[in-house]
Short mmCIF file of C-alpha atoms in Angstrom, two decimals:
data_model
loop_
_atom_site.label_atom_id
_atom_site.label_comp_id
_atom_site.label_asym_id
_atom_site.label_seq_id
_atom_site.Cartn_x
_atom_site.Cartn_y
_atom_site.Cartn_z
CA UNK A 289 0.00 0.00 0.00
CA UNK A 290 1.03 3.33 -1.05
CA UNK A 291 1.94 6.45 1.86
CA UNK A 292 -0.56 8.34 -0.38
CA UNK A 293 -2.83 5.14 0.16
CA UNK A 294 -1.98 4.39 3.71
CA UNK A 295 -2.94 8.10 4.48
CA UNK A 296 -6.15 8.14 3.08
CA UNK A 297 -7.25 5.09 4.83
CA UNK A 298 -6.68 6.33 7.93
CA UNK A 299 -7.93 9.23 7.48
CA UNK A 300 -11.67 7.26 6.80
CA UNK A 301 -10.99 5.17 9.52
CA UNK A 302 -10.58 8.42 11.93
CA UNK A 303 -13.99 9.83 10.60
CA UNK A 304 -15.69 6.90 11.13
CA UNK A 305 -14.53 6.95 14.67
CA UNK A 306 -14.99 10.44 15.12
CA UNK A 307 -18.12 10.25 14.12
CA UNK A 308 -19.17 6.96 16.46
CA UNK A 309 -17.80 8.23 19.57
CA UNK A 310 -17.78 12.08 19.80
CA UNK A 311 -21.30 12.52 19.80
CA UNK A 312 -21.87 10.81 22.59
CA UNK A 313 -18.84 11.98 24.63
CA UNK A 314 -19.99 15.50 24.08
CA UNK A 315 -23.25 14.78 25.35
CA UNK A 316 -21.30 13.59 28.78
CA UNK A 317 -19.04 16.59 28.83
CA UNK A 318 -22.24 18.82 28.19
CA UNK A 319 -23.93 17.24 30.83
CA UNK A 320 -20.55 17.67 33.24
CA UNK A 321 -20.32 20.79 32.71
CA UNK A 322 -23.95 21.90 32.93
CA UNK A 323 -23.93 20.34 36.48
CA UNK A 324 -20.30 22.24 37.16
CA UNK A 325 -21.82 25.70 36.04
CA UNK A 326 -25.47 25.09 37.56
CA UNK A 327 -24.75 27.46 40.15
CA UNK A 328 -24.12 30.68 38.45
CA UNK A 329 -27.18 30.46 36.84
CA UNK A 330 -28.45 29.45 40.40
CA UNK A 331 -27.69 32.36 41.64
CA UNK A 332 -29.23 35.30 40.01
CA UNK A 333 -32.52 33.00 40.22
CA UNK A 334 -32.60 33.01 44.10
CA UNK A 335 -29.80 30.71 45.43
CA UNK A 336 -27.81 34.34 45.79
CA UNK A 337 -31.03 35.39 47.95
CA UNK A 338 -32.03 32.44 49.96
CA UNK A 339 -28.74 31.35 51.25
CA UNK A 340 -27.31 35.04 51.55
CA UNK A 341 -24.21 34.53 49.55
CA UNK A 342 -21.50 37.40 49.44
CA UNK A 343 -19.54 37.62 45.77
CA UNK A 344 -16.89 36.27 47.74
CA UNK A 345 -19.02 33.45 49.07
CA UNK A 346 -20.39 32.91 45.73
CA UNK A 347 -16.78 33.03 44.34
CA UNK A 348 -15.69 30.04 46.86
CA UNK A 349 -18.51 27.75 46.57
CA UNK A 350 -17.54 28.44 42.63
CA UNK A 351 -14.10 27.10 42.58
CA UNK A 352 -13.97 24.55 45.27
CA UNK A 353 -15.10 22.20 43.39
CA UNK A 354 -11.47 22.28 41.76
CA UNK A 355 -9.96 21.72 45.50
CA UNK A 356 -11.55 17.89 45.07
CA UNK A 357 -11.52 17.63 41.74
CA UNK A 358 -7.72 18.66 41.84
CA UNK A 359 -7.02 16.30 44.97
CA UNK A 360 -8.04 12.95 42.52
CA UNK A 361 -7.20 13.47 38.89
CA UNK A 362 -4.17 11.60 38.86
CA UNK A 363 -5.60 8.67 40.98
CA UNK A 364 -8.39 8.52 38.93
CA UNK A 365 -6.89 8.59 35.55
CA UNK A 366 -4.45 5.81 36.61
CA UNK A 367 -7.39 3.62 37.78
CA UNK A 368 -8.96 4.23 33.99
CA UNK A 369 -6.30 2.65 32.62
CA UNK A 370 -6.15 -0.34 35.47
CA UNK A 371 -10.48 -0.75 34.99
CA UNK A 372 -10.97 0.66 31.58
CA UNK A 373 -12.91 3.60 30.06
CA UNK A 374 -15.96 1.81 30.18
CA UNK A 375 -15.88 0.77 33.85
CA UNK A 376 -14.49 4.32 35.01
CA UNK A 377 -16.11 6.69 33.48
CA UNK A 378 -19.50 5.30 33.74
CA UNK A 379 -18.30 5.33 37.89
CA UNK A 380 -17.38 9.02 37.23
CA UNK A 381 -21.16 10.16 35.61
CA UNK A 382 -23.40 8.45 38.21
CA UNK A 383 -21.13 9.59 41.34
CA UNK A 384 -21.41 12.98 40.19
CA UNK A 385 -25.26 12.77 39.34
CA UNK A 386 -25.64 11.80 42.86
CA UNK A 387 -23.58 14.89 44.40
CA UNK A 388 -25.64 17.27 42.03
CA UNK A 389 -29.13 15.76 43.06
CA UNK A 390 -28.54 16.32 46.55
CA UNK A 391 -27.43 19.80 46.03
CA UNK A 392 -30.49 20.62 45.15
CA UNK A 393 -31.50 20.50 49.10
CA UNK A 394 -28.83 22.45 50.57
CA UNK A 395 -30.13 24.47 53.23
CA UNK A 396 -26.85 27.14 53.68
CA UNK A 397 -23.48 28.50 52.27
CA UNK A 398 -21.90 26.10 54.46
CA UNK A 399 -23.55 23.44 53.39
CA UNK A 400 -23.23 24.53 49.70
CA UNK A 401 -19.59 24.95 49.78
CA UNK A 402 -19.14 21.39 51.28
CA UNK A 403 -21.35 19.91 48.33
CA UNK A 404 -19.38 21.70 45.82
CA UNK A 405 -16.61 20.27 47.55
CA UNK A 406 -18.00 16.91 47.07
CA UNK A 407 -19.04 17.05 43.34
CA UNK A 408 -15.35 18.34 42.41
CA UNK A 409 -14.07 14.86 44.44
CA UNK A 410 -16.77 13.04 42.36
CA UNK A 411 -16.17 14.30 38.70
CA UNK A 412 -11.95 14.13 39.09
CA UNK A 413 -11.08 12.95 36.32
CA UNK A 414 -13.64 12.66 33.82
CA UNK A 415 -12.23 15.00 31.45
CA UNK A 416 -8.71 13.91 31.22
CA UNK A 417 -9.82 10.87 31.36
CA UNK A 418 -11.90 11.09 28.44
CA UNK A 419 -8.32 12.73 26.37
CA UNK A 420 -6.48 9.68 27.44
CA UNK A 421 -9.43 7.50 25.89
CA UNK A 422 -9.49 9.74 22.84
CA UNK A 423 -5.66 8.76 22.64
CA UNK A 424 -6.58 5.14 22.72
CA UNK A 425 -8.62 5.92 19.34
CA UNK A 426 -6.88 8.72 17.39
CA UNK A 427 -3.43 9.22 15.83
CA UNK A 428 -1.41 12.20 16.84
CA UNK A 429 -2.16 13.63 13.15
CA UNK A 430 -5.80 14.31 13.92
CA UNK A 431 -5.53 14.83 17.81
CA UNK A 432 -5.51 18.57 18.44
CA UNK A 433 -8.84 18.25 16.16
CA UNK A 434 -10.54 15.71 18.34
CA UNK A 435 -9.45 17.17 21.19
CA UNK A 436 -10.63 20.50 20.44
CA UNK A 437 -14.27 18.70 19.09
CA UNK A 438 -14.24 17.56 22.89
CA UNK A 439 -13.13 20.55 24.46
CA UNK A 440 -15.12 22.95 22.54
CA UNK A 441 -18.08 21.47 24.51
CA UNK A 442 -17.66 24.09 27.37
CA UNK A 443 -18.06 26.81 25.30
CA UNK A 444 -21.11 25.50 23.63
CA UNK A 445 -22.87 24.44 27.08
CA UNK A 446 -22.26 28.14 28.31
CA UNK A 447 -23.30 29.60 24.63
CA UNK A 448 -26.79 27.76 24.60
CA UNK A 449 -26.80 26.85 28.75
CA UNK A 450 -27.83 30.33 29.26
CA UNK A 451 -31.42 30.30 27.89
CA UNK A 452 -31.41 26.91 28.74
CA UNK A 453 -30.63 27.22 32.60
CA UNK A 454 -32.60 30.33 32.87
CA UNK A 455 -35.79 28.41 30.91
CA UNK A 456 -35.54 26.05 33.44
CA UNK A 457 -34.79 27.79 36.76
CA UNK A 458 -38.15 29.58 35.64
CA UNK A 459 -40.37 27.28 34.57
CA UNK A 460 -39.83 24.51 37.23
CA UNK A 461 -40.32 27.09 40.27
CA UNK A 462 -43.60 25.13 40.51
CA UNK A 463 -42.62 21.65 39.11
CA UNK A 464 -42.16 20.36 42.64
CA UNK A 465 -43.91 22.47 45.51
CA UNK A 466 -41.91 23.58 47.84
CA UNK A 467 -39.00 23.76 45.82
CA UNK A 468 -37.62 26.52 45.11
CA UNK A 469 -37.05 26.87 40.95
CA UNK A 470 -33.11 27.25 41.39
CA UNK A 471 -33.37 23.94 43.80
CA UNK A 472 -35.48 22.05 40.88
CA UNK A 473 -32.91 22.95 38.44
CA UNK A 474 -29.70 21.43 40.01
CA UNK A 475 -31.94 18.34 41.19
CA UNK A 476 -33.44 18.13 37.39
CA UNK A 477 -29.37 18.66 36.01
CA UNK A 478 -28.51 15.53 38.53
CA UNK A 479 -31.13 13.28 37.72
CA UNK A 480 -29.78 13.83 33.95
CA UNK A 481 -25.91 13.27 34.90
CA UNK A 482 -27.17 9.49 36.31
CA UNK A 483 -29.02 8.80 33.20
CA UNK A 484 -26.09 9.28 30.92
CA UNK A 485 -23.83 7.30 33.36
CA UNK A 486 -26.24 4.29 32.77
CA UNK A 487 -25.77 5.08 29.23
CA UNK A 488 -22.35 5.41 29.18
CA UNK A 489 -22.29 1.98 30.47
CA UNK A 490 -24.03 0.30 27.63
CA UNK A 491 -22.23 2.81 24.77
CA UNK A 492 -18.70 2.70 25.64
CA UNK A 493 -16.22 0.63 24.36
CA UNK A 494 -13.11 0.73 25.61
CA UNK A 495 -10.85 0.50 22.80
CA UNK A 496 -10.39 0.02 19.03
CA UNK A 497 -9.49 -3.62 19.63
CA UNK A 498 -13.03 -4.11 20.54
CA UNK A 499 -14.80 -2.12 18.63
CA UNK A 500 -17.11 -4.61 17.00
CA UNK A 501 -18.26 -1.27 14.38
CA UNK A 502 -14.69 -1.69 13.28
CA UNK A 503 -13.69 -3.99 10.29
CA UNK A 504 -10.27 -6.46 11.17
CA UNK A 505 -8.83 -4.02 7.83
CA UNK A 506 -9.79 -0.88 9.53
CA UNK A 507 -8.72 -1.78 13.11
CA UNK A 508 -5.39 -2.73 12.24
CA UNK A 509 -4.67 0.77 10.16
CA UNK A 510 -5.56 2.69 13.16
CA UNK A 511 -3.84 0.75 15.21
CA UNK A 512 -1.25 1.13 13.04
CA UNK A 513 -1.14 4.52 12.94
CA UNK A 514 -1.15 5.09 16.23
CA UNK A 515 1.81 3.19 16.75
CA UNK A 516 3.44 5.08 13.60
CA UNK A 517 3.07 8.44 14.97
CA UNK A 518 4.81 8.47 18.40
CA UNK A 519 7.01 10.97 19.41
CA UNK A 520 8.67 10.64 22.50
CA UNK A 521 11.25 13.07 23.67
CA UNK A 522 15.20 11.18 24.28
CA UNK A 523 14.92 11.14 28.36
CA UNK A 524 11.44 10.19 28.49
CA UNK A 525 10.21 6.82 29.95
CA UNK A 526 6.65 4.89 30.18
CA UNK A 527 6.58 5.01 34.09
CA UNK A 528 3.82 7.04 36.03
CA UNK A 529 6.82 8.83 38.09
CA UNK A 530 8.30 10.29 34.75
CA UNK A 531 5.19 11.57 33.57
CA UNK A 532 4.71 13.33 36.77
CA UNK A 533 7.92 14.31 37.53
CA UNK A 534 8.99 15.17 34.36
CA UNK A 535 9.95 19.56 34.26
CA UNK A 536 8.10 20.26 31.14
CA UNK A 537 4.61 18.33 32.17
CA UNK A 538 4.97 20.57 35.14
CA UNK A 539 5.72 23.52 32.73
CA UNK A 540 2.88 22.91 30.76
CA UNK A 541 0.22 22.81 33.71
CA UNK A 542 1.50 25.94 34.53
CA UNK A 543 0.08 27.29 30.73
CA UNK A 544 -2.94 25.07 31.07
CA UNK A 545 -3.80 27.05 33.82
CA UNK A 546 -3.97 30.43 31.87
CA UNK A 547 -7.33 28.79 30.57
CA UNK A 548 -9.79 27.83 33.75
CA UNK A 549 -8.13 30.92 35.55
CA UNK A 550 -9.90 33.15 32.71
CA UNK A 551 -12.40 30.61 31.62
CA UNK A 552 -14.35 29.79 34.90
CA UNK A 553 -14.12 33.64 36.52
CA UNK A 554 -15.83 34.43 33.54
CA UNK A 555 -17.91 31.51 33.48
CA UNK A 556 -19.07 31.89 36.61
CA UNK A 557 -19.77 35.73 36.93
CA UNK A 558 -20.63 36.68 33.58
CA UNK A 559 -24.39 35.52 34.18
CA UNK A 560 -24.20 38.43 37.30
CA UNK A 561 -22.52 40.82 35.27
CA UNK A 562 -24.95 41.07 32.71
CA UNK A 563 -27.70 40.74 35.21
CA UNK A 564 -26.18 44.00 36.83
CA UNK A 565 -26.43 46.07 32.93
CA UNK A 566 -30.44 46.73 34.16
CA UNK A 567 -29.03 48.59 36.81
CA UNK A 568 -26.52 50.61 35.00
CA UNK A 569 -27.84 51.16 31.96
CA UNK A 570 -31.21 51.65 33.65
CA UNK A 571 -32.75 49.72 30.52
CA UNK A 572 -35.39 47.00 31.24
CA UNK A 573 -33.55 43.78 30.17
CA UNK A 574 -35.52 40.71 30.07
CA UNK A 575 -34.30 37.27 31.51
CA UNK A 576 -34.22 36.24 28.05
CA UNK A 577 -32.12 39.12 26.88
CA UNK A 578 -29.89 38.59 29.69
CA UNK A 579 -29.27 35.42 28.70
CA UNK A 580 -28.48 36.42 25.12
CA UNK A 581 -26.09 38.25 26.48
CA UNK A 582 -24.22 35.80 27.90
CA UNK A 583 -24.01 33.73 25.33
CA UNK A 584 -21.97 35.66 22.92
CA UNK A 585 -18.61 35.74 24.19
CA UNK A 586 -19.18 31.80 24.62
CA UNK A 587 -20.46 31.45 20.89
CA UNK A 588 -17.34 34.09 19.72
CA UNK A 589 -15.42 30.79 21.81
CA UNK A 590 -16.72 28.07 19.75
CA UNK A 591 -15.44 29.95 16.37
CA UNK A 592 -12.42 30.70 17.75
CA UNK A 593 -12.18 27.10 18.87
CA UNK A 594 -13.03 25.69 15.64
CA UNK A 595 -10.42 28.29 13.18
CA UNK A 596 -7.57 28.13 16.09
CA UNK A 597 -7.72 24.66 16.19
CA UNK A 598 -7.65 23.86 12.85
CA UNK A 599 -4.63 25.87 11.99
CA UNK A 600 -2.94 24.05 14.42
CA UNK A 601 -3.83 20.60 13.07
CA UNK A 602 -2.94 21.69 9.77
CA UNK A 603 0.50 23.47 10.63
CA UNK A 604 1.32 20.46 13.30
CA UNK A 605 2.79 23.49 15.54
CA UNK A 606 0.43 23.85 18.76
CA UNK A 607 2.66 25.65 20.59
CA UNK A 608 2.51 28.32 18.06
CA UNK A 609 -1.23 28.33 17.97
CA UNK A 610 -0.90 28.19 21.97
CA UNK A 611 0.64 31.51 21.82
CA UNK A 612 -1.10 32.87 18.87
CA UNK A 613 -4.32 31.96 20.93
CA UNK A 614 -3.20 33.51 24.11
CA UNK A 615 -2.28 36.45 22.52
CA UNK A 616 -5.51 37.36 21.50
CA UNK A 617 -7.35 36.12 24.79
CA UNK A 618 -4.86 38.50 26.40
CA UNK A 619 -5.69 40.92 24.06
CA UNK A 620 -9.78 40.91 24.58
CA UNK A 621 -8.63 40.64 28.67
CA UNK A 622 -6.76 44.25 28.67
CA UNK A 623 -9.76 45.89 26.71
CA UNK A 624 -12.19 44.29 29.07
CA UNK A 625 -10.19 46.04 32.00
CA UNK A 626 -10.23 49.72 30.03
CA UNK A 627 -13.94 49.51 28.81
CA UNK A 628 -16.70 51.74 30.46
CA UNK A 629 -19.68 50.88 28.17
CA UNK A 630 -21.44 47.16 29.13
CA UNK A 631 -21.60 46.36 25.39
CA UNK A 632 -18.10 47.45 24.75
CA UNK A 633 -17.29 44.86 27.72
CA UNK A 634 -19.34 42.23 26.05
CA UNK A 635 -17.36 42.53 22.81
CA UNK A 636 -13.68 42.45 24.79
CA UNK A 637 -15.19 39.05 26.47
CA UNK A 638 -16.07 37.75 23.57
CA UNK A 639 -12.50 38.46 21.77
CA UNK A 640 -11.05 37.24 25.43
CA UNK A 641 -13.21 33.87 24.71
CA UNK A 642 -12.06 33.84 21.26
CA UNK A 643 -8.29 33.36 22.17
CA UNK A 644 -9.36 31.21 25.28
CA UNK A 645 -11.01 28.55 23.07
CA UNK A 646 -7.84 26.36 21.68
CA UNK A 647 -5.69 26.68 24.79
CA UNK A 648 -6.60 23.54 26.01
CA UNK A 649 -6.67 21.14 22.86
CA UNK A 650 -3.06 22.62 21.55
CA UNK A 651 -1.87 22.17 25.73
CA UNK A 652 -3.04 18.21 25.74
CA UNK A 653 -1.70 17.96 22.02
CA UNK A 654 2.14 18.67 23.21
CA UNK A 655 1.75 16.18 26.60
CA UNK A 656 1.94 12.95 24.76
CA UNK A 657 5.06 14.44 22.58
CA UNK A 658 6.81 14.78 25.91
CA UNK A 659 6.15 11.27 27.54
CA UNK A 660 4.37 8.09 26.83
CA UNK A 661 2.38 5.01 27.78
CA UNK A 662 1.60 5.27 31.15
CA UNK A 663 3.63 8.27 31.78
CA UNK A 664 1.16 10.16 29.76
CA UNK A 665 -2.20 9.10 31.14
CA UNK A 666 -0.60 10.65 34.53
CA UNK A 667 0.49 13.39 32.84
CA UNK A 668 -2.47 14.65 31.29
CA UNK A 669 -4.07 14.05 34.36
CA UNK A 670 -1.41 16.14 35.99
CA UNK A 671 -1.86 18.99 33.50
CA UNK A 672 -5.06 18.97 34.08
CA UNK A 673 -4.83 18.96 37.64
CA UNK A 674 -2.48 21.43 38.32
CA UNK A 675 -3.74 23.94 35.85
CA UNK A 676 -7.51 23.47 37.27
CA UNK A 677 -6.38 25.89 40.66
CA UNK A 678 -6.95 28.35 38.36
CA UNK A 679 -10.60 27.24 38.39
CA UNK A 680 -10.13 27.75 42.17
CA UNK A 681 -8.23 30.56 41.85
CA UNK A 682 -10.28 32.72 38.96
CA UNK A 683 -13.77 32.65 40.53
CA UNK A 684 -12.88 33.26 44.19
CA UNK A 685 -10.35 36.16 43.10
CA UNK A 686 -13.03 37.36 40.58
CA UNK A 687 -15.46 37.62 43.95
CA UNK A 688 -12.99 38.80 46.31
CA UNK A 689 -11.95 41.84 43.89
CA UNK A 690 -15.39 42.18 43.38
CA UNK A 691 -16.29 42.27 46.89
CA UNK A 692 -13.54 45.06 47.77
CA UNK A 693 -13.27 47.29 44.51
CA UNK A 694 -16.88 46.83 42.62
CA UNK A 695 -14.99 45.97 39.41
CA UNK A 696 -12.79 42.67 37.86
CA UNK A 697 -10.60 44.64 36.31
CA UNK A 698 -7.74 43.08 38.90
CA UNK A 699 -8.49 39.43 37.41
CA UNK A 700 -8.61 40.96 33.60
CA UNK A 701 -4.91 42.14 33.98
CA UNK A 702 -3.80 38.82 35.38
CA UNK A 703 -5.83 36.64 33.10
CA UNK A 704 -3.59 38.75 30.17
CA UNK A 705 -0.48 37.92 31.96
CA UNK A 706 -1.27 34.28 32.46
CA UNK A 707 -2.41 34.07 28.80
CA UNK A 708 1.16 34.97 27.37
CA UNK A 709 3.08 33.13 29.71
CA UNK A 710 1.49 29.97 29.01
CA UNK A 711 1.22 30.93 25.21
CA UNK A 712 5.65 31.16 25.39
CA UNK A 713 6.03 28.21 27.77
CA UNK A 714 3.84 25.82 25.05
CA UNK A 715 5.63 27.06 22.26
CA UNK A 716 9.49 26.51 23.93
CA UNK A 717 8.10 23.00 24.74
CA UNK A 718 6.88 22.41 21.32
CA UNK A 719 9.88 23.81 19.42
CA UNK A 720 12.13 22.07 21.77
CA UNK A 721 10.36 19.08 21.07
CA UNK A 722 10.61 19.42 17.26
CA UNK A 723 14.49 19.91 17.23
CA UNK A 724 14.89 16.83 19.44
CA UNK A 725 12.54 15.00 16.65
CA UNK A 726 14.44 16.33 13.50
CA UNK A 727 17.83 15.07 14.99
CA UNK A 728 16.09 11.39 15.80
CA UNK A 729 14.51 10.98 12.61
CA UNK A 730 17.77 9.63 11.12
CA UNK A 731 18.07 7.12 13.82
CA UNK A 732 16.50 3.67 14.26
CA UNK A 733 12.70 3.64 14.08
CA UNK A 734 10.94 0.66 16.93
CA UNK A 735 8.42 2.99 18.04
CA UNK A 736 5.43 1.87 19.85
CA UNK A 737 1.76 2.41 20.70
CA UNK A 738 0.92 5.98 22.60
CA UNK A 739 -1.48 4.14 25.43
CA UNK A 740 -1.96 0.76 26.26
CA UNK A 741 -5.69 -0.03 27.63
CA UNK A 742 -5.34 -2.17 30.67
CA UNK A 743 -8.04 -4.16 29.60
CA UNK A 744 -7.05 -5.19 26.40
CA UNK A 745 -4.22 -7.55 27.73
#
């Protein structure tokens, strides 16, 4: 078979998985992230009011779900590959279904800052998790693309969970009496999560080797492929140590965390922001039109997402598109701090969520170029763990400025900052990493696989 051959049948044979599996693994990360974002739509529709939360307050209960979810990523990413994707994730879903149900009957901040706690501990895990399965299933050539299909899920959930959340924090203020609407939408979002878990249990498979939708001719180019395309720098190894001890994994979780420090204090606070443009434009905005509002930085995030991340696929430089993408988040960031009119604001967020969007899938695409094997699954969960305090960090610093100076303007100047320092770190890494391949290409080939499934022994 021809390279020109070769190429174009994996190519089909990446479709057709992209096609079977990303569906339904966006549906789960929707889901996720509907239940992680539940509460700032919560709290303009009464949570704010009945458990007299402070921005402060608010901004804690926001972000500590990343103090669990940060405390179990690795552990839980490592006990993927021991149980398989199936097994795990399907764990993951109905654990955190659970949490979210039972939110719904907090009766203080106290209590609400423990459960957020508590769904953080629960969800660890799920989306690295899901990037390491993705790895299972998709040569390097095409991974910044399915990772940014997967990670562009966040941006749609808070582009249409807007008028969603706010539909439904209205119209189920009755549903069950005595419930409060806000209380009816977590329990409602909860309810949900355990329903795809049950799902995700009879969908999943756990790898290409048993994928029965596969042909034995299509199965074995993938697998091929995969094995074809790694990239593993000189002094790496397959252990979980060198993944996590390794300088540049910990370099690169410092410029993942660029993204949830700017993603999730806007995330978060954006729905009050907008809520508070009645009051200074003195203009009678409707719940609907608030939630319009909202949305368009997130949908400015999916376009950005799509063009960002398909540049990078097609130049195979993510650290380039890491920086080129920070740039212009940092960009949007500074304006947002320098703005006086509200829809001036809106369009700087929206050019800030622009340049936020392929952070993440050009971040993940460099881990597996620095280690491998099992080195990697604990490194991406490590990336992912150590850049998520700044989904800690953003919302409660977003609330504390809030609290003292009336403005964010604080968080917009460090979100820039953080933006082109992880945009410069990912593109060292990356060009580094390039230099180190062009001098091994004349050597010996004997690669092997990325990942390993535990259960496919």
């Amino acid at each position: 078979m021809s390279s020109v051959t070769e190429a174009r049948a994996t190519r089909a044979v990446v479709n057709k998985v992209l096609w079977r599996i990303m569906p339904f693994i966006g549906l789960l990360y929707f889901i996720s992230f509907i239940d992680r974002i539940a509460i700032s739509f919560a709290g303009p529709h009464g949570m704010t009011a009945d458990l007299n939360l402070t921005a402060t307050v608010f901004g804690l209960a926001s972000g500590i779900f990343f103090a669990g979810y940060i405390l179990l990523e690795v552990p839980s990413n490592i006990a993927l590959q021991r149980f398989g994707a199936r097994v795990w994730l399907t764990r993951i879903i109905i654990t955190w279904g659970i949490v979210q149900a039972l939110m719904a009957f907090v009766p203080s901040a106290e209590w609400l800052i423990g459960a957020r706690f508590l769904l953080g501990v629960a969800e660890a895990g799920f989306a690295p998790g899901v990037l390491v399965y993705l790895m299972y299933w998709i040569p390097k050539s095409r991974r910044v693309w399915a990772f940014s299909l997967f990670l562009l899920v966040p941006y749609v959930t808070n582009a249409i969970g807007g008028p969603l959340m706010t539909w439904l924090a209205l119209t189920s203020k009755d549903l069950i009496p005595g419930l409060a609407g806000w209380r009816t939408m977590i329990l409602i979002t909860g309810i949900a999560a355990i329903a795809a878990g049950v799902a995700a249990w009879v969908l999943l498979v756990d790898s290409p080797r048993k994928a029965r939708w596969l042909s034995t001719e299509e199965r074995e180019t993938l697998l091929s492929a995969i094995a074809q395309e790694q990239e593993v720098a000189s002094d790496s190894n397959h252990r979980v140590m060198a993944g996590l001890k390794n300088p540049k994994v910990l370099l690169l979780s410092l410029a993942f965390f660029s993204l949830p420090f700017g993603f999730f204090g806007l995330t978060f606070f954006l729905p009050t922001i907008v809520a508070g443009f009645k009051a200074q434009l003195g203009a009678d905005f409707t719940p609907t039109m608030q939630a319009g509002l909202t949305s368009l930085p997130w949908i400015c995030g999916i376009i950005g997402a799509l063009v960002l991340s398909t540049l990078a696929d097609r130049t195979g430089r993510p650290g380039a598109v890491t920086l080129l993408s920070g740039s212009i988040g940092a960009l949007g960031a500074l304006g947002a701090a320098f703005v006086d009119s509200p829809f001036t604001l809106i369009v700087m967020l929206s050019i800030a969520a622009f340049g936020l969007s392929a952070i993440a899938p050009t971040v993940f695409a460099i881990v597996p170029k620095v280690v491998a094997g099992t080195a990697a699954v604990a490194a991406t969960a490590l990336v992912n763990s150590l850049g998520s305090i700044g989904g800690f960090v953003g919302p409660y610093l977003t609330g504390f400025v809030t609290d003292l100076t009336g403005t964010q303007d604080v968080t917009y100047f460090l979100m820039a900052g953080f933006l082109v320092l992880g945009g410069f770190i990912a593109l060292s890494i990356d060009n580094r990493h390039r230099r180190i391949v062009g001098i091994r290409s004349t050597g010996a080939p004997g690669l092997e696989p990325v990942l390993t499934n535990g259960n496919d022994k």
